[in-house]
Coordinates of C-alpha atoms and ligand atoms in Angstrom, one line a residue:
M21 CA 0.0 0.1 0.0
K22 CA 0.9 3.6 -0.4
I23 CA 0.7 5.1 3.1
L24 CA 1.1 8.7 4.3
I25 CA 2.0 9.1 8.0
L26 CA 1.2 12.3 9.5
G27 CA 3.3 13.1 12.5
A28 CA 5.9 10.4 11.8
D29 CA 8.6 11.7 14.2
G30 CA 6.7 11.0 17.4
Y31 CA 6.5 8.1 19.7
L32 CA 3.9 6.4 17.8
G33 CA 4.3 7.8 14.3
W34 CA 8.1 6.6 14.3
S35 CA 7.2 3.2 15.8
T36 CA 4.5 3.0 13.1
T37 CA 7.0 4.0 10.4
V38 CA 9.6 1.2 11.4
A39 CA 7.0 -1.5 11.5
L40 CA 5.4 -0.5 8.3
S41 CA 8.8 -0.1 6.5
N42 CA 9.6 -3.9 7.6
D43 CA 6.6 -4.9 5.7
N44 CA 7.7 -3.0 2.5
H45 CA 4.8 -0.6 2.1
E46 CA 5.4 2.7 0.2
L47 CA 5.8 5.4 2.8
I48 CA 5.6 9.0 2.6
L49 CA 6.1 10.7 6.1
L50 CA 5.5 14.2 7.2
D51 CA 6.1 16.0 10.4
N52 CA 6.8 19.6 11.4
Y53 CA 8.8 18.7 14.6
S54 CA 6.4 20.7 16.6
K55 CA 6.6 18.3 19.8
R56 CA 10.3 18.9 19.7
K57 CA 9.9 22.5 19.5
Y58 CA 7.7 22.7 22.5
M59 CA 9.7 20.5 24.5
R60 CA 12.7 22.6 23.9
K61 CA 10.8 25.8 24.9
L62 CA 9.6 24.1 28.1
G63 CA 13.1 22.8 28.9
K64 CA 12.0 19.0 28.6
K65 CA 14.3 16.6 27.0
T66 CA 13.6 13.1 25.8
L67 CA 15.4 10.1 27.5
N68 CA 17.1 8.9 24.5
N69 CA 17.9 12.1 22.6
I70 CA 17.0 10.5 19.3
P71 CA 17.8 12.3 16.0
K72 CA 15.1 13.8 13.7
A73 CA 13.2 11.4 11.6
E74 CA 14.8 12.6 8.3
S75 CA 18.3 11.6 9.4
R76 CA 17.0 8.3 10.7
L77 CA 15.2 7.2 7.6
K78 CA 18.4 5.8 5.9
L79 CA 18.8 3.2 8.7
L80 CA 15.5 1.6 7.6
N81 CA 15.7 -1.3 5.3
N82 CA 13.0 -1.0 3.0
K83 CA 13.0 -1.9 -0.6
N84 CA 10.9 1.2 -1.6
K85 CA 12.2 4.8 -1.3
I86 CA 10.6 6.5 1.8
L87 CA 10.0 10.2 1.3
F88 CA 10.1 12.8 4.1
Y89 CA 8.5 16.2 4.3
S90 CA 9.1 18.7 6.9
L91 CA 5.8 20.5 6.7
D92 CA 3.2 21.7 8.9
C93 CA -0.1 19.9 8.0
S94 CA -2.2 22.4 9.9
I95 CA -1.6 24.8 6.8
Y96 CA -4.1 24.0 4.0
S97 CA -1.8 24.2 1.1
N98 CA 0.7 22.0 2.6
M99 CA -1.8 19.0 3.1
L100 CA -3.3 19.6 -0.4
S101 CA -0.1 19.6 -2.2
I102 CA 1.1 16.3 -0.6
I103 CA -2.2 14.6 -1.1
K104 CA -2.5 15.7 -4.8
K105 CA 1.0 14.7 -5.5
H106 CA 1.1 11.3 -3.7
K107 CA -2.7 10.1 -3.8
P108 CA -2.2 7.6 -0.9
D109 CA -4.4 4.5 -0.2
A110 CA -4.3 5.2 3.5
I111 CA -3.3 8.1 5.8
I112 CA -2.6 7.6 9.3
H113 CA -3.0 10.8 11.3
F114 CA -0.8 11.3 14.2
A115 CA 0.0 15.0 13.7
E116 CA -1.5 16.3 16.9
L117 CA -0.4 17.9 20.1
P118 CA -0.8 15.0 22.5
S119 CA -0.5 16.2 26.0
A120 CA -3.3 16.9 28.5
P121 CA -1.0 19.1 30.7
F122 CA 0.4 21.0 27.9
S123 CA -3.2 21.9 26.8
M124 CA -3.8 23.3 30.3
F125 CA -0.5 25.1 30.6
N126 CA -1.7 28.6 29.8
H127 CA -4.1 30.2 27.2
K128 CA -1.5 30.2 24.5
Y129 CA -0.9 26.4 24.7
S130 CA -4.6 25.6 25.3
W131 CA -5.5 27.4 22.1
E132 CA -2.4 25.9 20.2
T133 CA -3.7 22.4 21.0
I134 CA -7.2 23.1 19.9
R135 CA -6.1 25.0 16.8
N136 CA -3.3 22.6 15.6
N137 CA -5.5 19.6 16.3
L138 CA -8.5 20.8 14.6
Q139 CA -7.0 22.4 11.5
S140 CA -4.9 19.5 10.8
T141 CA -8.0 17.1 11.0
F142 CA -10.1 19.6 9.0
N143 CA -7.4 19.9 6.2
L144 CA -6.9 16.2 6.0
L145 CA -10.9 15.5 5.7
Q146 CA -11.4 18.4 3.3
C147 CA -8.4 17.3 1.1
V148 CA -9.4 13.5 1.1
K149 CA -13.0 14.5 0.1
D150 CA -11.8 16.7 -2.8
V151 CA -8.9 14.6 -4.2
I152 CA -9.0 10.9 -2.9
P153 CA -12.5 10.0 -1.5
N154 CA -11.7 6.3 -1.4
C155 CA -8.6 6.7 0.7
H156 CA -8.8 5.2 4.4
I157 CA -8.2 7.8 7.0
I158 CA -6.9 6.2 10.2
K159 CA -7.2 8.8 13.0
L160 CA -5.6 8.4 16.6
G161 CA -8.3 9.4 19.0
T162 CA -8.3 8.6 22.7
M163 CA -10.0 6.8 25.4
G164 CA -10.3 9.9 27.3
E165 CA -12.8 11.2 25.1
Y166 CA -15.3 9.1 26.9
G167 CA -14.2 10.4 30.3
T168 CA -15.4 8.2 33.3
P169 CA -19.1 7.8 32.9
N170 CA -21.0 5.7 35.4
I171 CA -22.1 3.3 32.8
D172 CA -20.2 0.7 30.5
I173 CA -18.2 2.5 27.6
E174 CA -19.1 0.9 24.5
E175 CA -16.8 1.1 21.3
G176 CA -17.6 4.3 19.9
W177 CA -21.5 4.1 19.5
L178 CA -24.4 3.8 21.9
K179 CA -28.0 2.6 21.0
I180 CA -30.7 4.7 22.7
N181 CA -34.1 3.8 23.3
H182 CA -36.2 6.9 23.8
N183 CA -40.0 7.1 24.0
K184 CA -40.4 3.6 22.2
R185 CA -38.0 4.5 19.4
S186 CA -34.4 3.7 19.1
D187 CA -31.4 5.0 17.3
K188 CA -27.5 4.7 17.3
F189 CA -25.3 7.8 18.1
L190 CA -21.6 8.5 18.9
Y191 CA -21.0 7.4 22.5
P192 CA -21.4 10.7 24.9
R193 CA -18.1 12.2 25.4
Q194 CA -16.7 14.4 28.2
G195 CA -13.0 15.0 28.3
S196 CA -11.1 16.2 31.3
S197 CA -8.6 18.5 29.6
L198 CA -8.5 20.7 26.4
Y199 CA -6.3 18.1 24.7
H200 CA -9.1 15.4 25.1
T201 CA -11.7 18.0 24.1
S202 CA -9.9 18.7 20.9
K203 CA -9.9 15.0 20.2
I204 CA -13.8 14.9 20.8
M205 CA -14.2 18.0 18.4
D206 CA -12.0 16.0 15.8
T207 CA -14.4 13.1 16.1
D208 CA -17.4 15.2 15.4
L209 CA -15.6 16.5 12.2
I210 CA -14.5 12.9 11.1
W211 CA -18.1 11.7 11.5
F212 CA -19.5 14.7 9.6
Y213 CA -17.3 14.2 6.7
T214 CA -17.7 10.4 6.8
R215 CA -21.6 10.6 6.6
M216 CA -21.8 13.7 4.4
H217 CA -19.1 12.7 1.8
N218 CA -19.0 9.0 2.1
L219 CA -15.5 8.9 3.3
R220 CA -13.8 5.7 4.8
C221 CA -12.7 6.4 8.3
T222 CA -11.4 4.6 11.3
D223 CA -11.1 6.2 14.7
L224 CA -8.7 4.6 17.3
M225 CA -9.7 5.5 20.9
Q226 CA -6.4 4.8 22.4
G227 CA -5.5 4.6 26.2
P228 CA -2.3 5.6 27.7
V229 CA 0.6 3.8 25.9
Y230 CA 3.8 2.4 27.4
G231 CA 6.9 0.6 26.4
I232 CA 9.3 0.8 23.4
Y233 CA 9.0 -0.3 20.0
P234 CA 10.8 -2.6 18.9
I235 CA 12.6 -3.5 22.3
Q236 CA 13.2 -7.0 21.5
N237 CA 15.2 -6.5 18.2
I238 CA 17.0 -3.2 18.3
K239 CA 19.5 -3.5 15.6
N240 CA 20.4 0.3 15.9
D241 CA 19.7 2.7 18.9
Q242 CA 18.7 5.3 16.5
L243 CA 15.6 3.2 15.2
V244 CA 14.0 3.4 18.7
P245 CA 11.3 6.2 19.0
M246 CA 11.7 9.2 21.3
F247 CA 10.9 8.3 24.9
T248 CA 9.6 11.0 27.1
Y249 CA 9.1 10.8 30.8
D250 CA 8.6 14.4 31.8
D251 CA 5.5 15.9 33.7
I252 CA 4.1 17.2 30.3
F253 CA 4.9 14.7 27.7
G254 CA 5.5 11.6 29.6
T255 CA 2.8 8.8 30.1
V256 CA 2.2 7.5 33.5
L257 CA 3.8 3.9 33.3
N258 CA 6.9 5.1 31.3
R259 CA 7.2 8.0 33.9
F260 CA 7.0 5.6 36.8
I261 CA 9.8 3.3 35.5
V262 CA 12.2 6.3 35.0
Q263 CA 11.4 7.7 38.3
A264 CA 12.2 4.3 40.0
I265 CA 15.5 4.3 38.1
V266 CA 16.7 7.5 39.7
D267 CA 15.5 6.5 43.0
K268 CA 12.7 9.1 43.2
P269 CA 9.3 8.1 44.6
L270 CA 6.6 7.4 42.1
T271 CA 4.3 10.3 41.5
I272 CA 0.9 9.1 42.2
Y273 CA -1.8 11.9 41.6
G274 CA -4.3 12.1 44.3
K275 CA -5.6 8.7 45.8
G276 CA -4.2 6.7 42.7
T277 CA -7.7 5.1 42.2
Q278 CA -8.2 6.6 38.8
I279 CA -8.6 3.7 36.2
R280 CA -7.6 3.9 32.6
G281 CA -7.3 1.4 29.7
Y282 CA -3.5 0.9 28.9
I283 CA -1.7 -0.6 26.0
N284 CA 1.9 -1.7 25.0
V285 CA 3.2 0.2 22.2
I286 CA 4.0 -2.9 20.2
D287 CA 0.2 -3.8 20.4
S288 CA -0.8 -0.2 19.5
I289 CA 1.2 -0.6 16.3
N290 CA -0.2 -4.1 15.6
C291 CA -3.6 -2.5 16.0
I292 CA -2.6 0.0 13.2
K293 CA -1.5 -2.7 10.9
I294 CA -5.0 -4.7 11.5
T295 CA -6.9 -1.5 10.8
L296 CA -5.1 -1.0 7.5
Q297 CA -6.4 -4.4 6.5
N298 CA -9.9 -3.5 7.4
L299 CA -11.1 -0.9 5.1
P300 CA -14.5 0.6 6.2
K301 CA -17.2 0.8 3.7
K302 CA -17.9 4.2 1.9
G303 CA -19.8 6.4 4.5
E304 CA -18.6 4.1 7.4
L305 CA -16.9 5.3 10.4
K306 CA -15.3 2.4 12.3
I307 CA -14.4 3.1 15.9
Y308 CA -12.2 0.8 17.9
N309 CA -11.4 1.0 21.7
Q310 CA -7.5 0.6 21.5
F311 CA -6.4 -0.7 24.9
T312 CA -5.8 -4.2 26.3
E313 CA -6.0 -3.9 30.2
Q314 CA -7.4 -1.7 32.8
F315 CA -5.6 -0.7 35.8
S316 CA -5.7 1.9 38.5
V317 CA -2.5 4.2 39.0
L318 CA -2.1 2.5 42.4
E319 CA -2.0 -1.0 40.6
L320 CA 0.4 0.3 38.3
S321 CA 2.7 1.4 41.1
K322 CA 2.4 -1.9 42.6
I323 CA 3.4 -3.8 39.4
V324 CA 6.4 -1.5 38.9
K325 CA 7.6 -2.0 42.5
K326 CA 7.3 -5.7 42.6
S327 CA 8.9 -6.1 38.9
L328 CA 11.9 -3.8 39.7
K329 CA 12.7 -5.5 43.1
K330 CA 13.8 -8.5 40.8
I331 CA 16.5 -6.3 39.5
N332 CA 17.3 -4.8 42.9
I333 CA 15.6 -1.5 42.6
N334 CA 13.8 -0.7 45.7
V335 CA 10.9 1.5 44.5
K336 CA 9.3 4.2 46.7
V337 CA 5.9 5.6 46.2
N338 CA 4.4 8.9 47.1
K339 CA 0.9 10.2 46.8
I340 CA 1.0 13.8 45.8
E341 CA -1.7 16.4 45.5
N342 CA -3.5 15.7 42.1
P343 CA -2.6 18.5 39.6
R344 CA -5.7 17.8 37.5
I345 CA -9.3 17.8 37.9
E346 CA -10.5 14.2 37.4
K347 CA -12.7 11.8 39.2
E348 CA -10.3 9.7 41.4
K349 CA -13.0 7.1 42.6
H350 CA -15.2 6.1 39.7
F351 CA -16.8 3.2 37.8
Y352 CA -14.9 2.1 34.8
N353 CA -15.7 -0.7 32.5
A354 CA -14.7 -0.1 28.8
K355 CA -15.3 -2.5 26.1
H356 CA -12.4 -3.6 23.9
S357 CA -13.1 -6.5 21.7
N358 CA -13.5 -5.3 18.2
L359 CA -9.7 -5.4 17.6
E360 CA -9.2 -8.7 19.2
K361 CA -12.0 -10.1 17.0
L362 CA -10.0 -8.8 14.1
G363 CA -6.9 -10.8 15.3
L364 CA -5.0 -8.6 17.9
K365 CA -3.2 -11.0 20.4
P366 CA -2.9 -8.7 23.5
L367 CA 0.6 -8.4 25.0
K368 CA -0.3 -8.2 28.8
L369 CA 1.7 -6.2 31.3
S370 CA 4.2 -8.4 33.0
E371 CA 7.1 -8.1 35.2
E372 CA 9.3 -9.0 32.5
I373 CA 8.0 -6.2 30.2
V374 CA 8.5 -3.6 33.0
I375 CA 12.2 -4.9 33.6
D376 CA 12.9 -4.8 29.7
I377 CA 11.8 -1.2 29.6
A378 CA 13.7 -0.4 32.9
N379 CA 16.8 -2.1 31.4
Y380 CA 16.6 0.2 28.3
C381 CA 16.0 3.3 30.2
Q382 CA 19.0 2.5 32.6
K383 CA 21.3 2.9 29.6
F384 CA 20.3 6.7 29.5
K385 CA 20.2 7.1 33.3
K386 CA 22.6 10.1 32.9
N387 CA 20.2 12.0 30.8
I388 CA 17.5 11.8 33.3
D389 CA 16.5 15.5 34.3
T390 CA 14.9 14.9 37.9
K391 CA 13.7 18.5 37.8
T392 CA 11.1 17.6 35.3
I393 CA 9.4 14.8 37.3
I394 CA 7.1 16.7 39.7
P395 CA 4.1 18.1 37.8
K396 CA 4.0 21.9 37.6
V397 CA 0.8 22.4 35.5
K398 CA -2.2 22.6 37.6
W399 CA -5.8 22.6 36.2
Q400 CA -7.1 24.8 38.9
Ligands
USQ517 N1 -1.0 10.1 36.6 C1 -0.4 9.9 37.8 N2 0.9 10.1 38.0 C2 1.6 10.6 36.8 C3 1.0 10.8 35.6 C4 -0.1 10.6 35.4 O1 -1.0 9.6 38.8 O2 2.8 10.8 37.1 C5 -2.4 9.7 36.4 C6 -3.1 10.9 35.8 O3 -3.8 11.6 36.8 C7 -4.2 9.9 35.0 C8 -3.5 8.8 34.6 O4 -2.3 8.7 35.3 O5 -5.2 9.7 35.8 C9 -3.2 8.8 33.1 O6 -2.3 9.7 32.9 P1 -1.2 9.9 31.6 O7 -0.4 11.3 31.7 O8 -0.5 8.7 31.5 O9 -2.4 10.1 30.4 P2 -3.2 11.3 29.8 O10 -2.7 12.5 30.3 O11 -4.5 10.9 29.9 O12 -2.8 11.2 28.2 C10 -2.2 10.0 27.7 C11 -1.4 10.5 26.3 C12 -2.5 11.1 25.5 C13 -3.5 9.9 25.2 C14 -4.1 9.4 26.7 C15 -5.1 8.2 26.4 O13 -0.4 11.7 26.7 O14 -1.9 11.4 24.2 O15 -4.5 10.2 24.4 O16 -3.0 9.2 27.4 S1 -6.3 8.4 27.6 O17 -5.7 8.7 29.0 O18 -7.1 7.1 27.6 O19 -7.2 9.6 27.3

């Protein structure tokens, strides 16, 4: 397939690039390096100090040439020219600002998150409608769009019976940050274009991701994706493992009873491969809940503590004031069977996996900036 990857330099974008290049697809990559720019501005560094995508491309062994464009796809003319020139079969859209704390930092970054995310999604949908309406759009959504409702979370849709009639609607959404809210607005745009213009779209509602792709067979350290652990761009499990390595107590926000659906980055990439093979019909929006296991933050901290004891790391745990406004004690039961029905074999979190990630992180221990561990951005 000819596949365009938007946001190819990031944690997921680069992992996807490596995986799809191994399968010899024809790849066109695009990134404007905005995550790197904002990390620099905020004084955050990745753990592994990985070079930009452009300079890593030559290390990939793909029989097809891989093209890279350093472009901002929130600018309409950029998106249009790439789509007209390459006419891909599928487009995977990762080109969004991905951080809840960043979106709550100040009015500038709040708006930048909303603007960038909506504008890139709008440009994509509009250009696909006008130029390649048969193309499969694969969009990274987030489980956080659903929030933590007091009923089961379905996969994207909810059938409602009302006054003896019934209909199917997008499952109600209520994000707990402006980042999550920008994804909700994306979903509305995607559903509008899909039903109005007969597009073919898949929305992947992903939970927090952990791990490193492809940790088992790293042939060259530069092929590993960027790994963040700071208070703004790091996700909780990756952060906990890095905190343990530098002998800092794990930063449990509030009571730690917040539950989310988590996924290993290896599974996350497998889900994308499965999605590529399952083209929606014209006018169909497929929605998959992309996570494999539910944990509370406290449960995660216990898994990290028990696992790392095996390699003689004595993990300390600290409950700190929750910087976010989020429900701490809540019901959570999210369905996630669609991707498994299509062939996903979930890689469950294990002590071995935590130790593997920790061993990788240990190699970069000297790079860890302990000043970026405690959260500074408060929702209130
Ligand atoms: N948390 C802690 N301690 C920490 C960091 C986080 O207790 O040091 C808690 C948070 O309060 C939250 C949970 O862990 O309850 C998850 O936080 P997170 O930072 O790992 O995840 P989140 O901010 O929700 O966002 C991340 C990604 C985002 C993705 C989302 C999936 O940054 O791109 O969309 O996970 S989800 O959470 O399902 O919306």
